[in-house]
GROMACS .gro file of C-alpha atoms in nm:
model
   45
    1MET     CA    1  -0.006   0.016   0.021
    2ASP     CA    2   0.109   0.359  -0.057
    3ASP     CA    3   0.240   0.493   0.236
    4SER     CA    4   0.088   0.841   0.154
    5ARG     CA    5  -0.269   0.711   0.086
    6TYR     CA    6  -0.238   0.558   0.425
    7ALA     CA    7  -0.153   0.877   0.591
    8PHE     CA    8  -0.439   1.030   0.449
    9ALA     CA    9  -0.648   0.776   0.582
   10GLU     CA   10  -0.521   0.863   0.915
   11LEU     CA   11  -0.608   1.246   0.927
   12GLU     CA   12  -0.886   1.328   1.114
   13ASP     CA   13  -1.168   1.529   1.006
   14GLU     CA   14  -1.048   1.897   1.092
   15GLN     CA   15  -0.723   1.820   0.952
   16LEU     CA   16  -0.848   1.672   0.653
   17ASP     CA   17  -1.086   2.016   0.636
   18GLU     CA   18  -0.753   2.211   0.664
   19LEU     CA   19  -0.567   2.030   0.386
   20LYS     CA   20  -0.856   2.086   0.167
   21ARG     CA   21  -0.861   2.478   0.235
   22LEU     CA   22  -0.469   2.487   0.196
   23GLU     CA   23  -0.490   2.306  -0.137
   24GLN     CA   24  -0.792   2.577  -0.224
   25GLU     CA   25  -0.568   2.862  -0.148
   26LEU     CA   26  -0.273   2.715  -0.342
   27THR     CA   27  -0.496   2.664  -0.644
   28ALA     CA   28  -0.569   3.037  -0.633
   29ALA     CA   29  -0.215   3.181  -0.571
   30SER     CA   30  -0.079   2.949  -0.852
   31GLY     CA   31  -0.364   3.090  -1.081
   32GLN     CA   32  -0.255   3.433  -0.956
   33ALA     CA   33   0.080   3.352  -1.072
   34VAL     CA   34  -0.003   3.233  -1.401
   35THR     CA   35  -0.206   3.564  -1.463
   36LEU     CA   36   0.067   3.801  -1.337
   37ILE     CA   37   0.335   3.599  -1.575
   38ALA     CA   38   0.112   3.674  -1.840
   39TYR     CA   39   0.063   4.037  -1.806
   40GLU     CA   40   0.428   4.067  -1.792
   41LYS     CA   41   0.507   3.878  -2.088
   42LYS     CA   42   0.244   4.090  -2.239
   43ASP     CA   43   0.383   4.411  -2.151
   44ALA     CA   44   0.730   4.310  -2.248
   45GLU     CA   45   0.595   4.292  -2.602
   0.00000   0.00000   0.00000
């Protein structure tokens, strides 16, 4: 069995909620970074 999957099975509900929240924040931040890079490239042209 994959150790990382086992680790997720051991998480408490509260920890899982926190993990999901952090994942959403990371997804939003990475989307903002991609947008920023796109604007910088557009300005450079």
